[in-house]
XYZ file of C-alpha atoms in Angstrom:
723
model
C -13.291 -107.286 -148.345
C -13.204 -111.085 -148.058
C -14.655 -113.252 -145.329
C -13.661 -116.739 -144.286
C -15.817 -118.831 -141.985
C -13.836 -120.613 -139.311
C -14.913 -123.047 -136.634
C -14.632 -120.748 -133.617
C -17.204 -120.718 -130.817
C -18.841 -117.277 -130.544
C -16.436 -115.734 -133.022
C -16.232 -114.930 -136.720
C -12.855 -114.079 -138.178
C -12.743 -111.616 -141.036
C -9.706 -111.337 -143.241
C -8.958 -107.909 -144.590
C -6.685 -106.822 -147.388
C -5.758 -103.227 -146.584
C -3.530 -101.098 -148.772
C -0.118 -100.340 -147.222
C -0.423 -97.547 -144.643
C -4.202 -97.381 -144.999
C -6.247 -96.047 -142.053
C -9.968 -95.980 -141.559
C -11.280 -92.442 -141.565
C -14.202 -93.122 -139.245
C -15.427 -95.538 -136.662
C -18.263 -97.567 -138.160
C -20.156 -100.826 -137.786
C -20.510 -103.762 -140.170
C -23.085 -106.499 -140.002
C -24.072 -109.615 -141.874
C -26.483 -112.504 -141.605
C -25.049 -115.987 -141.759
C -27.271 -119.063 -141.525
C -30.115 -117.081 -139.951
C -27.944 -115.364 -137.297
C -27.209 -111.655 -137.494
C -23.571 -110.804 -136.768
C -22.147 -107.349 -136.275
C -18.634 -106.087 -135.714
C -17.033 -102.711 -135.416
C -13.825 -101.219 -136.767
C -12.135 -98.423 -134.858
C -10.157 -95.609 -136.363
C -6.559 -96.664 -136.704
C -4.433 -99.168 -138.583
C -6.522 -101.833 -140.273
C -6.370 -105.083 -138.312
C -6.227 -108.400 -140.079
C -8.966 -109.804 -137.865
C -11.716 -108.282 -135.805
C -13.582 -110.118 -133.036
C -17.315 -110.485 -133.109
C -18.977 -107.909 -130.906
C -22.670 -108.726 -131.346
C -24.708 -111.727 -132.339
C -28.473 -111.554 -132.665
C -30.733 -114.556 -132.475
C -32.821 -115.085 -135.641
C -36.459 -114.068 -135.523
C -39.380 -116.190 -136.553
C -39.551 -114.344 -139.880
C -37.565 -115.832 -142.740
C -34.126 -114.377 -142.938
C -32.563 -112.905 -145.995
C -30.016 -115.288 -147.456
C -26.548 -114.548 -146.192
C -25.198 -113.966 -149.610
C -27.770 -111.275 -150.263
C -27.165 -109.595 -146.899
C -23.442 -109.583 -147.309
C -23.412 -108.601 -150.873
C -26.056 -105.879 -150.739
C -24.040 -102.706 -150.982
C -27.091 -100.535 -150.319
C -27.524 -102.104 -146.878
C -23.923 -101.479 -145.876
C -22.836 -98.247 -144.236
C -20.134 -96.435 -146.133
C -17.013 -95.292 -144.290
C -17.739 -91.640 -145.031
C -21.307 -91.778 -143.611
C -22.172 -90.714 -140.092
C -22.638 -93.628 -137.652
C -25.967 -92.181 -136.498
C -27.569 -92.474 -139.944
C -28.613 -95.607 -141.804
C -29.792 -95.758 -145.400
C -33.152 -97.424 -145.989
C -33.938 -99.515 -149.101
C -35.912 -96.627 -150.615
C -32.797 -94.443 -150.433
C -33.894 -92.316 -147.480
C -31.513 -91.770 -144.562
C -32.960 -92.561 -141.120
C -31.628 -90.560 -138.154
C -30.218 -92.455 -135.182
C -31.959 -92.912 -131.835
C -32.218 -89.841 -129.498
C -29.553 -90.372 -126.835
C -29.741 -89.646 -123.087
C -26.975 -87.056 -123.457
C -29.006 -85.239 -126.098
C -32.024 -85.177 -123.775
C -29.981 -83.794 -120.884
C -28.438 -81.080 -123.040
C -31.859 -80.156 -124.411
C -33.322 -79.938 -120.893
C -30.446 -77.818 -119.559
C -30.736 -75.527 -122.541
C -34.468 -75.034 -121.988
C -33.938 -74.274 -118.301
C -31.213 -71.732 -119.068
C -33.271 -70.014 -121.757
C -36.318 -69.876 -119.481
C -34.232 -68.530 -116.594
C -32.658 -65.781 -118.680
C -36.041 -64.874 -120.153
C -37.647 -64.544 -116.709
C -34.635 -62.590 -115.454
C -34.991 -60.230 -118.400
C -38.687 -59.713 -117.649
C -37.958 -59.145 -113.951
C -35.379 -56.452 -114.712
C -37.550 -54.874 -117.389
C -40.690 -54.526 -115.282
C -41.284 -51.563 -112.926
C -39.869 -51.899 -109.417
C -43.345 -51.707 -107.905
C -44.767 -54.583 -109.957
C -43.811 -57.455 -107.555
C -45.387 -55.545 -104.670
C -48.481 -54.897 -106.812
C -48.854 -58.638 -107.510
C -48.362 -59.498 -103.843
C -50.927 -56.952 -102.690
C -53.387 -58.144 -105.331
C -53.227 -61.624 -103.808
C -52.794 -60.936 -100.085
C -54.279 -57.469 -99.770
C -52.512 -54.234 -98.791
C -49.345 -54.803 -96.788
C -48.898 -52.913 -93.508
C -46.164 -50.338 -93.330
C -42.948 -51.730 -91.863
C -42.316 -50.399 -88.333
C -39.480 -48.188 -89.561
C -41.724 -46.454 -92.089
C -44.545 -46.139 -89.554
C -42.379 -44.574 -86.845
C -40.677 -42.279 -89.335
C -44.110 -40.906 -90.255
C -44.672 -40.286 -86.545
C -41.502 -38.220 -86.458
C -39.416 -40.572 -84.290
C -35.661 -40.522 -84.846
C -32.599 -42.445 -83.715
C -31.693 -41.604 -80.137
C -30.137 -44.353 -78.007
C -27.312 -46.570 -79.328
C -28.429 -50.133 -80.011
C -26.321 -53.237 -79.350
C -27.250 -56.604 -80.876
C -26.062 -59.826 -79.232
C -26.669 -62.923 -81.390
C -27.423 -66.344 -79.985
C -25.954 -69.763 -80.554
C -25.331 -70.849 -84.177
C -26.695 -67.640 -85.755
C -23.341 -65.829 -85.958
C -20.910 -66.463 -88.804
C -17.527 -68.120 -88.236
C -14.551 -67.945 -90.611
C -11.243 -69.796 -90.931
C -7.964 -68.075 -90.093
C -5.721 -71.135 -89.847
C -6.392 -74.740 -90.711
C -5.103 -78.152 -91.668
C -4.045 -79.192 -95.156
C -7.544 -80.370 -96.046
C -8.758 -76.767 -95.635
C -6.383 -75.232 -98.187
C -7.966 -72.305 -99.987
C -10.437 -71.501 -97.210
C -8.572 -68.655 -95.525
C -11.188 -66.178 -94.215
C -13.955 -68.187 -95.857
C -17.050 -68.884 -93.788
C -17.175 -72.324 -92.221
C -20.438 -71.480 -90.463
C -23.150 -69.391 -92.057
C -23.417 -68.358 -95.667
C -23.871 -71.157 -98.191
C -22.273 -73.938 -96.100
C -20.574 -75.086 -99.287
C -17.670 -76.700 -97.461
C -20.023 -79.022 -95.598
C -20.854 -80.746 -98.870
C -17.397 -80.612 -100.409
C -15.357 -81.929 -97.454
C -17.640 -82.827 -94.531
C -15.093 -84.584 -92.314
C -12.614 -81.727 -92.723
C -15.398 -79.305 -91.819
C -16.266 -81.268 -88.667
C -12.601 -81.297 -87.642
C -12.293 -77.521 -87.984
C -15.608 -76.742 -86.277
C -14.729 -78.887 -83.250
C -12.879 -77.538 -80.230
C -10.310 -79.310 -78.091
C -12.080 -81.908 -75.955
C -9.823 -81.254 -72.966
C -9.546 -77.463 -72.930
C -12.607 -76.281 -74.856
C -10.313 -73.963 -76.849
C -8.682 -74.120 -80.310
C -7.224 -77.467 -81.398
C -3.578 -77.373 -82.462
C -3.132 -75.802 -85.884
C -6.724 -74.559 -86.207
C -8.079 -71.042 -85.714
C -11.752 -70.330 -86.406
C -12.964 -66.850 -85.485
C -16.222 -64.909 -85.411
C -17.091 -62.710 -88.373
C -17.187 -59.045 -87.336
C -19.632 -56.258 -88.116
C -23.360 -56.221 -88.803
C -22.850 -58.857 -91.514
C -21.851 -61.350 -88.819
C -25.470 -62.227 -88.101
C -27.763 -60.216 -90.372
C -28.400 -63.361 -92.429
C -27.710 -66.914 -91.320
C -27.763 -68.163 -94.922
C -28.703 -66.446 -98.187
C -32.350 -65.453 -97.903
C -32.679 -66.550 -94.253
C -32.664 -63.385 -92.167
C -31.827 -63.141 -88.477
C -31.109 -59.486 -87.612
C -31.469 -58.032 -91.115
C -35.121 -56.967 -90.813
C -34.567 -55.190 -87.491
C -31.445 -53.467 -88.840
C -33.297 -52.297 -91.969
C -36.174 -50.852 -89.941
C -33.818 -49.033 -87.583
C -32.080 -47.550 -90.622
C -35.378 -45.916 -91.647
C -35.242 -43.625 -88.608
C -31.580 -42.715 -88.882
C -29.572 -45.581 -87.406
C -26.274 -46.615 -88.969
C -23.102 -48.396 -87.930
C -21.935 -45.527 -85.740
C -24.889 -46.084 -83.387
C -25.558 -49.784 -84.010
C -23.138 -52.501 -82.934
C -23.212 -56.251 -83.489
C -21.429 -57.886 -80.544
C -20.332 -60.937 -82.520
C -18.516 -63.667 -80.609
C -17.465 -67.277 -81.071
C -20.621 -68.917 -79.752
C -18.896 -72.303 -79.398
C -16.746 -71.142 -76.480
C -17.727 -70.756 -72.860
C -18.595 -67.150 -72.076
C -15.466 -66.462 -70.050
C -13.249 -68.053 -72.704
C -14.487 -65.574 -75.316
C -12.705 -62.964 -73.201
C -9.636 -65.109 -72.526
C -9.060 -65.897 -76.201
C -10.598 -62.999 -78.138
C -11.219 -60.213 -75.571
C -14.818 -60.096 -76.825
C -16.239 -58.822 -73.533
C -13.655 -56.044 -73.399
C -14.474 -54.991 -76.951
C -18.183 -54.926 -76.132
C -17.503 -52.751 -73.085
C -15.367 -50.334 -75.114
C -17.892 -50.168 -77.963
C -20.776 -49.365 -75.616
C -18.752 -46.678 -73.845
C -17.717 -45.141 -77.182
C -21.255 -45.064 -78.603
C -22.719 -43.594 -75.414
C -20.017 -40.927 -75.458
C -20.488 -40.017 -79.130
C -24.297 -39.947 -78.778
C -24.210 -37.277 -76.113
C -24.365 -39.563 -73.093
C -27.541 -41.340 -74.161
C -27.532 -44.819 -72.649
C -27.498 -47.926 -74.822
C -30.394 -50.286 -75.518
C -29.176 -53.890 -75.492
C -31.013 -56.454 -77.662
C -29.806 -60.020 -76.999
C -31.392 -63.047 -78.680
C -31.539 -66.661 -77.452
C -28.229 -67.707 -75.857
C -27.075 -64.116 -76.270
C -29.350 -63.354 -73.305
C -27.236 -65.592 -71.056
C -24.090 -64.130 -72.582
C -25.189 -60.617 -71.609
C -26.124 -61.749 -68.082
C -22.528 -62.945 -67.818
C -21.309 -59.614 -69.240
C -23.213 -57.535 -66.660
C -21.464 -59.371 -63.818
C -18.102 -59.404 -65.619
C -18.088 -55.667 -66.392
C -18.627 -54.744 -62.732
C -16.223 -57.326 -61.264
C -12.635 -56.291 -60.536
C -9.791 -57.424 -62.779
C -8.363 -59.862 -63.657
C -11.530 -61.995 -63.622
C -13.778 -59.050 -64.479
C -13.740 -55.893 -66.555
C -13.175 -53.488 -63.666
C -16.043 -51.157 -64.582
C -17.257 -50.822 -61.008
C -20.683 -51.407 -59.423
C -22.337 -48.452 -61.207
C -21.236 -49.242 -64.778
C -24.598 -50.702 -65.885
C -26.514 -47.824 -64.317
C -24.330 -45.370 -66.223
C -24.343 -46.988 -69.669
C -27.486 -49.147 -70.078
C -31.021 -47.831 -70.552
C -32.841 -51.115 -71.217
C -32.225 -54.788 -71.967
C -34.758 -56.218 -74.425
C -34.290 -59.986 -74.321
C -35.712 -61.921 -77.291
C -36.521 -65.630 -76.867
C -34.617 -65.707 -73.582
C -33.663 -69.158 -72.216
C -33.128 -67.670 -68.731
C -33.644 -71.046 -67.036
C -32.362 -73.259 -69.845
C -34.180 -75.462 -72.355
C -34.966 -79.209 -72.217
C -33.971 -79.334 -75.882
C -30.343 -78.959 -74.786
C -30.650 -82.151 -72.725
C -31.800 -84.183 -75.731
C -29.079 -82.703 -77.909
C -26.258 -83.614 -75.528
C -27.724 -86.973 -74.478
C -28.546 -88.450 -77.897
C -27.633 -85.784 -80.495
C -31.265 -85.367 -81.451
C -34.393 -83.385 -80.782
C -37.936 -83.688 -82.068
C -37.097 -82.948 -85.703
C -34.224 -85.439 -85.864
C -36.296 -88.112 -84.133
C -39.141 -87.665 -86.627
C -36.692 -87.842 -89.546
C -35.332 -91.103 -88.150
C -38.862 -92.502 -87.896
C -39.618 -91.570 -91.516
C -36.390 -93.144 -92.820
C -35.451 -95.858 -90.284
C -31.749 -96.546 -90.117
C -30.701 -93.765 -92.492
C -29.115 -91.580 -89.807
C -27.926 -94.535 -87.732
C -25.908 -96.412 -90.322
C -22.619 -95.581 -91.967
C -24.058 -93.557 -94.853
C -21.219 -92.636 -97.231
C -18.900 -93.358 -94.277
C -20.046 -90.139 -92.616
C -21.855 -91.466 -89.494
C -23.793 -88.229 -89.343
C -25.223 -88.214 -85.816
C -22.057 -89.626 -84.295
C -19.935 -86.858 -85.804
C -22.555 -84.316 -84.763
C -22.446 -85.557 -81.164
C -18.659 -85.585 -81.074
C -18.517 -82.034 -82.461
C -21.241 -80.426 -80.328
C -19.922 -81.984 -77.132
C -16.736 -79.965 -77.595
C -18.766 -76.730 -77.602
C -18.909 -75.518 -74.006
C -21.671 -73.047 -74.846
C -24.227 -75.849 -75.265
C -23.952 -76.566 -71.537
C -25.007 -73.012 -70.719
C -28.558 -73.879 -71.785
C -29.118 -76.932 -69.598
C -32.115 -76.525 -67.242
C -31.342 -74.390 -64.189
C -33.069 -74.476 -60.831
C -33.581 -78.233 -60.674
C -36.849 -79.733 -59.474
C -37.803 -76.483 -57.717
C -38.310 -74.799 -61.093
C -39.024 -77.641 -63.527
C -41.063 -79.964 -61.325
C -40.632 -83.457 -59.927
C -42.085 -86.926 -60.442
C -45.636 -85.890 -59.602
C -45.869 -82.165 -60.371
C -44.811 -79.377 -62.715
C -45.736 -75.691 -62.989
C -47.510 -76.278 -66.335
C -49.480 -79.274 -65.080
C -52.872 -77.954 -66.284
C -51.636 -76.936 -69.724
C -53.420 -78.255 -72.801
C -51.910 -78.271 -76.269
C -55.218 -77.547 -77.997
C -57.610 -74.635 -78.002
C -57.110 -71.048 -79.057
C -55.431 -68.782 -76.574
C -57.215 -65.650 -75.523
C -55.442 -62.376 -74.993
C -54.624 -61.907 -71.344
C -53.150 -58.678 -70.035
C -54.035 -59.397 -66.433
C -51.758 -58.583 -63.548
C -50.035 -61.403 -61.652
C -52.791 -61.471 -59.041
C -55.557 -61.740 -61.627
C -53.876 -64.013 -64.120
C -54.944 -67.572 -64.526
C -54.355 -70.441 -66.858
C -56.359 -69.722 -70.008
C -57.351 -73.324 -70.633
C -58.405 -76.385 -68.767
C -57.024 -79.703 -69.921
C -59.573 -82.379 -70.761
C -56.916 -85.042 -71.102
C -54.826 -86.881 -68.571
C -52.386 -84.478 -66.838
C -48.832 -84.658 -68.141
C -45.906 -85.194 -65.782
C -43.683 -82.554 -67.353
C -41.267 -82.802 -64.440
C -40.074 -86.147 -65.824
C -37.739 -84.673 -68.408
C -36.554 -88.122 -69.536
C -38.601 -91.309 -69.134
C -37.603 -94.713 -70.477
C -40.906 -95.970 -71.850
C -44.370 -94.464 -72.210
C -45.704 -96.540 -69.321
C -43.022 -95.063 -67.050
C -43.881 -91.521 -68.157
C -47.512 -92.054 -67.131
C -47.044 -94.272 -64.055
C -47.837 -92.996 -60.545
C -44.695 -92.126 -58.564
C -45.336 -94.994 -56.132
C -44.960 -97.535 -58.964
C -41.604 -96.224 -60.178
C -38.635 -98.072 -58.720
C -35.341 -96.452 -59.620
C -32.146 -98.477 -59.693
C -29.260 -96.088 -59.104
C -27.064 -95.925 -62.206
C -24.184 -94.119 -60.492
C -22.744 -97.344 -59.134
C -22.783 -99.158 -62.483
C -19.429 -100.605 -63.509
C -17.888 -98.982 -66.571
C -15.300 -100.383 -68.899
C -16.971 -103.327 -70.610
C -16.633 -102.744 -74.318
C -19.599 -101.763 -76.400
C -20.245 -104.607 -78.900
C -19.872 -102.370 -81.955
C -16.408 -101.863 -83.353
C -17.663 -99.853 -86.330
C -17.945 -96.759 -84.130
C -14.337 -96.544 -83.061
C -13.450 -93.953 -85.668
C -16.153 -91.642 -84.292
C -15.290 -91.587 -80.622
C -17.924 -90.567 -78.101
C -17.794 -91.118 -74.364
C -20.402 -93.847 -74.722
C -17.487 -96.099 -75.691
C -16.216 -95.920 -72.108
C -19.526 -96.768 -70.483
C -19.906 -100.422 -71.373
C -23.068 -102.484 -71.603
C -23.593 -102.452 -67.850
C -23.563 -98.672 -67.642
C -25.941 -98.298 -70.580
C -28.456 -100.740 -69.108
C -28.218 -99.067 -65.702
C -29.262 -95.748 -67.240
C -32.405 -97.292 -68.717
C -33.212 -99.102 -65.462
C -33.216 -95.806 -63.541
C -36.333 -95.093 -65.652
C -37.103 -91.443 -64.846
C -34.921 -88.330 -64.750
C -36.099 -84.996 -63.372
C -34.138 -81.748 -63.762
C -31.899 -82.581 -60.796
C -31.190 -86.101 -62.044
C -30.505 -84.935 -65.617
C -27.314 -83.177 -64.510
C -26.180 -86.381 -62.767
C -27.066 -88.343 -65.902
C -24.904 -86.162 -68.141
C -22.053 -86.331 -65.634
C -22.258 -90.121 -65.977
C -22.513 -90.411 -69.775
C -20.190 -87.493 -70.687
C -17.822 -86.898 -67.752
C -15.139 -85.061 -69.758
C -17.631 -82.648 -71.250
C -19.339 -81.956 -67.930
C -15.994 -81.550 -66.152
C -15.134 -78.741 -68.582
C -18.591 -77.274 -68.147
C -18.328 -77.292 -64.359
C -15.549 -74.706 -64.651
C -17.845 -72.291 -66.485
C -21.498 -72.972 -65.617
C -23.717 -73.764 -62.653
C -27.338 -74.953 -62.543
C -28.484 -74.554 -58.943
C -30.253 -71.982 -56.774
C -28.256 -69.782 -54.406
C -29.239 -69.931 -50.752
C -27.167 -66.874 -49.881
C -26.278 -64.580 -52.764
C -23.754 -62.783 -50.578
C -21.671 -65.931 -50.257
C -18.241 -65.173 -51.827
C -18.382 -68.344 -53.920
C -21.022 -66.727 -56.140
C -18.475 -64.129 -57.224
C -16.886 -66.786 -59.470
C -17.639 -66.445 -63.181
C -19.226 -69.913 -63.377
C -22.324 -68.488 -61.653
C -22.663 -65.292 -63.693
C -24.975 -66.653 -66.419
C -27.370 -68.297 -63.938
C -30.025 -65.738 -62.886
C -30.850 -67.874 -59.828
C -27.313 -67.490 -58.467
C -26.658 -63.798 -59.150
C -28.087 -60.365 -58.432
C -29.107 -57.872 -61.073
C -26.973 -54.691 -61.208
C -27.681 -51.768 -58.934
C -29.432 -49.753 -61.666
C -32.944 -48.750 -60.582
C -33.595 -46.701 -63.739
C -32.803 -49.584 -66.059
C -35.631 -51.684 -67.546
C -35.585 -55.368 -68.454
C -37.977 -56.834 -71.021
C -38.630 -60.450 -71.927
C -39.970 -60.633 -75.491
C -40.939 -64.083 -76.772
C -43.416 -65.986 -78.910
C -46.208 -68.242 -77.653
C -48.732 -70.568 -79.219
C -46.289 -73.102 -80.692
C -45.788 -76.628 -79.259
C -42.365 -76.608 -77.618
C -40.300 -79.542 -76.362
C -40.565 -80.036 -72.605
C -39.909 -83.722 -71.815
C -39.026 -86.908 -73.686
C -39.748 -90.623 -73.825
C -36.607 -92.627 -74.603
C -35.761 -96.209 -75.465
C -32.613 -98.291 -75.690
C -31.334 -98.558 -79.251
C -31.110 -102.234 -80.197
C -29.403 -101.665 -83.548
C -25.866 -103.129 -83.650
C -24.866 -100.487 -86.210
C -25.562 -97.468 -84.012
C -22.922 -95.792 -81.873
C -25.512 -93.886 -79.807
C -27.338 -96.272 -77.459
C -30.385 -94.081 -76.691
C -33.107 -92.770 -78.980
C -36.339 -90.837 -78.590
C -39.225 -93.311 -78.858
C -41.112 -91.832 -81.798
C -43.713 -94.619 -81.620
C -44.972 -93.085 -78.350
C -47.663 -90.976 -79.934
C -51.264 -90.017 -79.256
C -53.625 -89.056 -82.067
C -55.966 -87.095 -79.787
C -55.711 -83.460 -80.845
C -55.789 -82.408 -77.185
C -52.753 -84.567 -76.380
C -49.356 -82.978 -75.880
C -47.499 -86.222 -76.688
C -46.291 -86.306 -80.280
C -43.559 -88.630 -81.583
C -42.082 -89.332 -78.150
C -42.012 -85.664 -77.088
C -44.295 -83.934 -74.580
C -44.900 -80.378 -75.742
C -45.842 -77.263 -73.831
C -46.468 -73.641 -74.780
C -43.495 -71.710 -76.102
C -41.737 -70.473 -79.228
C -40.780 -73.939 -80.543
C -37.410 -73.835 -78.742
C -37.794 -72.088 -75.372
C -40.742 -72.998 -73.105
C -42.732 -70.109 -71.649
C -41.585 -71.097 -68.155
C -37.926 -70.457 -68.997
C -38.518 -67.251 -70.947
C -41.043 -65.670 -68.596
C -40.504 -66.760 -64.982
C -37.726 -64.342 -64.037
C -39.597 -61.242 -65.279
C -42.957 -62.545 -64.044
C -41.888 -63.309 -60.483
C -38.217 -63.715 -59.495
C -37.252 -60.197 -60.679
C -40.684 -58.573 -60.282
C -40.324 -55.791 -57.729
C -37.560 -55.770 -55.132
C -36.361 -59.319 -54.488
C -33.099 -60.864 -53.408
C -32.337 -61.398 -57.126
C -33.287 -57.776 -57.960
C -32.281 -55.696 -54.929
C -32.532 -52.315 -56.697
C -36.039 -52.961 -58.015
C -35.326 -52.775 -61.752
C -38.644 -52.715 -63.608
C -39.393 -55.867 -65.581
C -41.945 -56.453 -68.327
C -43.235 -59.445 -70.269
C -44.226 -59.000 -73.899
C -45.665 -62.164 -75.470
C -46.408 -62.382 -79.199
C -49.032 -64.892 -80.233
C -47.815 -66.936 -83.165
C -49.607 -66.342 -86.448
C -48.066 -68.295 -89.339
C -47.881 -66.740 -92.812
C -51.078 -67.151 -94.810
C -49.244 -68.007 -98.042
C -45.790 -68.347 -99.543
C -45.730 -64.723 -100.676
C -45.558 -63.634 -97.031
C -42.245 -65.435 -96.558
C -41.674 -66.269 -92.901
C -44.434 -63.933 -91.803
C -44.662 -60.601 -90.029
C -46.561 -62.000 -87.021
C -44.534 -65.123 -86.330
C -43.749 -66.182 -82.777
C -41.167 -68.822 -83.709
C -37.788 -68.616 -82.006
C -35.880 -67.131 -84.972
C -38.717 -65.951 -87.204
C -39.900 -63.631 -84.420
C -36.966 -61.420 -85.416
C -39.156 -60.343 -88.338
C -42.278 -59.805 -86.221
C -43.462 -56.240 -86.862
C -44.970 -55.842 -83.385
C -41.730 -56.897 -81.676
C -39.644 -54.642 -83.919
C -41.922 -51.702 -83.168
C -41.600 -52.302 -79.414
C -37.805 -52.314 -79.659
C -37.741 -49.186 -81.805
C -40.011 -47.235 -79.456
C -37.684 -47.994 -76.544
C -34.621 -47.103 -78.661
C -36.172 -43.751 -79.594
C -36.696 -42.789 -75.963
C -39.815 -44.624 -74.807
C -40.222 -46.856 -71.768
C -42.266 -49.857 -70.687
C -45.375 -47.801 -70.042
C -45.230 -46.323 -73.557
C -45.543 -49.745 -75.174
C -48.268 -51.061 -72.875
C -46.275 -52.712 -70.080
C -47.106 -56.458 -69.884
C -48.708 -58.266 -72.816
C -49.517 -61.860 -71.862
C -51.285 -64.666 -73.743
C -50.031 -67.675 -71.760
C -50.493 -68.900 -68.207
C -47.059 -67.689 -67.111
C -48.282 -65.806 -64.025
C -50.209 -68.784 -62.659
C -47.367 -71.177 -63.453
C -44.929 -68.850 -61.695
C -47.083 -68.858 -58.554
C -46.773 -72.648 -58.361
C -42.997 -72.409 -57.980
C -41.980 -72.286 -54.348
C -38.814 -70.192 -54.438
C -37.579 -67.924 -51.684
C -37.526 -64.362 -52.981
């Protein structure tokens, strides 16, 4: 090899004299020191070039450099073509290994993880089946027998058919027809399971989970349907049970699919549209009739959860109503086929959480996440606009409107009062099994009373101000149409685009919204959504239940506008958790960010550190199961349906069973066996035992009638409703 020095800036030309047809066998580096500078160049495998450009030049160090002639001519310091590029020969003849690369480290780490995983898996499969339980009991103490095992020891066996009715979002949905972006997903779960498609193709997933904004039915070219069978809602996601624990315990005493039925339905649709599109109500009617017939005429026990409670209220009116609007079962159908209805976490009168979800696509958890990472959910992260897409999607689901507060200010309170006015968010609750006449609020608030009737307040000062100081400016007359000054939101359309700046400011200037005003507010900010909802749901109180207008299906899921069936032997239970702070009212602010497409946010800075305060992160909390306030879950069974009333003309017996929340003591207990949380209560052993005793032939007296820990009876007495 020869080298010629040429006068080129930043470049050294090297002349080579290759043999004809010669090729380098390996890719290697050459280096030399010339006039104190270290130069390096690299030859790639291939035909030998006549010149190679300089690829590295190193500034000389303070130490004296080796003369160029020695560096270039020292054959021992040069790497031979046949040597590996990762090894360099030292002057003493030893070969030094190359530097440990990042790829090597990653491969080593993955290998260690895999080996460790397989080793632990081998140990797990090799050990006795009882060993995990032995370890758990050694740490937590002896575990109680599951209810199924306990009742089996008592000799109880399957008797009455059991029907499960899942709530909103807990039932699986699968794809039957979709757009091109959903190729390969036929009969794959879009909702429930692993949610893998959310991560792979989020915008395609949003498109297929949305309904038509005009009709509330399937968009053109898309068919998403409910998964059928017990697997539809046994687990929401792998490892996250919903109905699985109850099903497993019932199986211990002889239940199986012939006497258990999961009434799965597309929970996005309005209740009547599940019948129009899928005949879900008809299939439920037929399944109940078949099970009662095959079980020797033993009536069914119905177990609805969450929104499934409202769905079954609708069913009881539908099944008795004449065709074509109803199922044509006649006025005695419920008396003939239903033994008991055991409602779990029942939002009979709606939930304030639904207001926040439809108004600003957030609730307490989302608001706190926004406060922790300001701007993350508001900006165009990965071009997904998360909350905007969430709002657009959920506003096409008619079912969300079924859970808006019902009964207006009469039930939920006004500017200066609410049924839970004396509630305090601190202090341990004492067990209270008193009758309605003896019951009282178990705690006395030491802090300033909360105006829970103000479901939405713009500003903390407004939430606490006396009614005389609040001056409302009516938003209904605000002019719409002025464009929102944010063009980045146009690809994620929400009805806020049609409001204009004037309409948005008018909403904030109205300052306070009670339950009556909230419905007007949503009619103003989302008129298309509420127009669809008006065809299927109603939120008032009936003056005359015999008025023919209440025979329309839009009233059937509102217990304040319908009568219970004529079934005096039937029993109705309300089973729900207490002892968990639950969203009741909100403090809002105008969003000043120019990047946000949603102009209103919960004011998370409105917070009080006092442990007795119910205000946390812009949300006033009250007693409940974290989703449904006690007032909504308990009022109907505590007062409106208690005894013979105009809402319960046949005097169906009603019971309240409250379960005080007790979180798991450690991770080994999972989600706990004494939880009162809205979904986790499905694994509460006491609740499961109550359901099983009724299903095996017991009644309300056999399980202790009322079990109350909250102030529901006193709060109910404060509601002035004609009964």
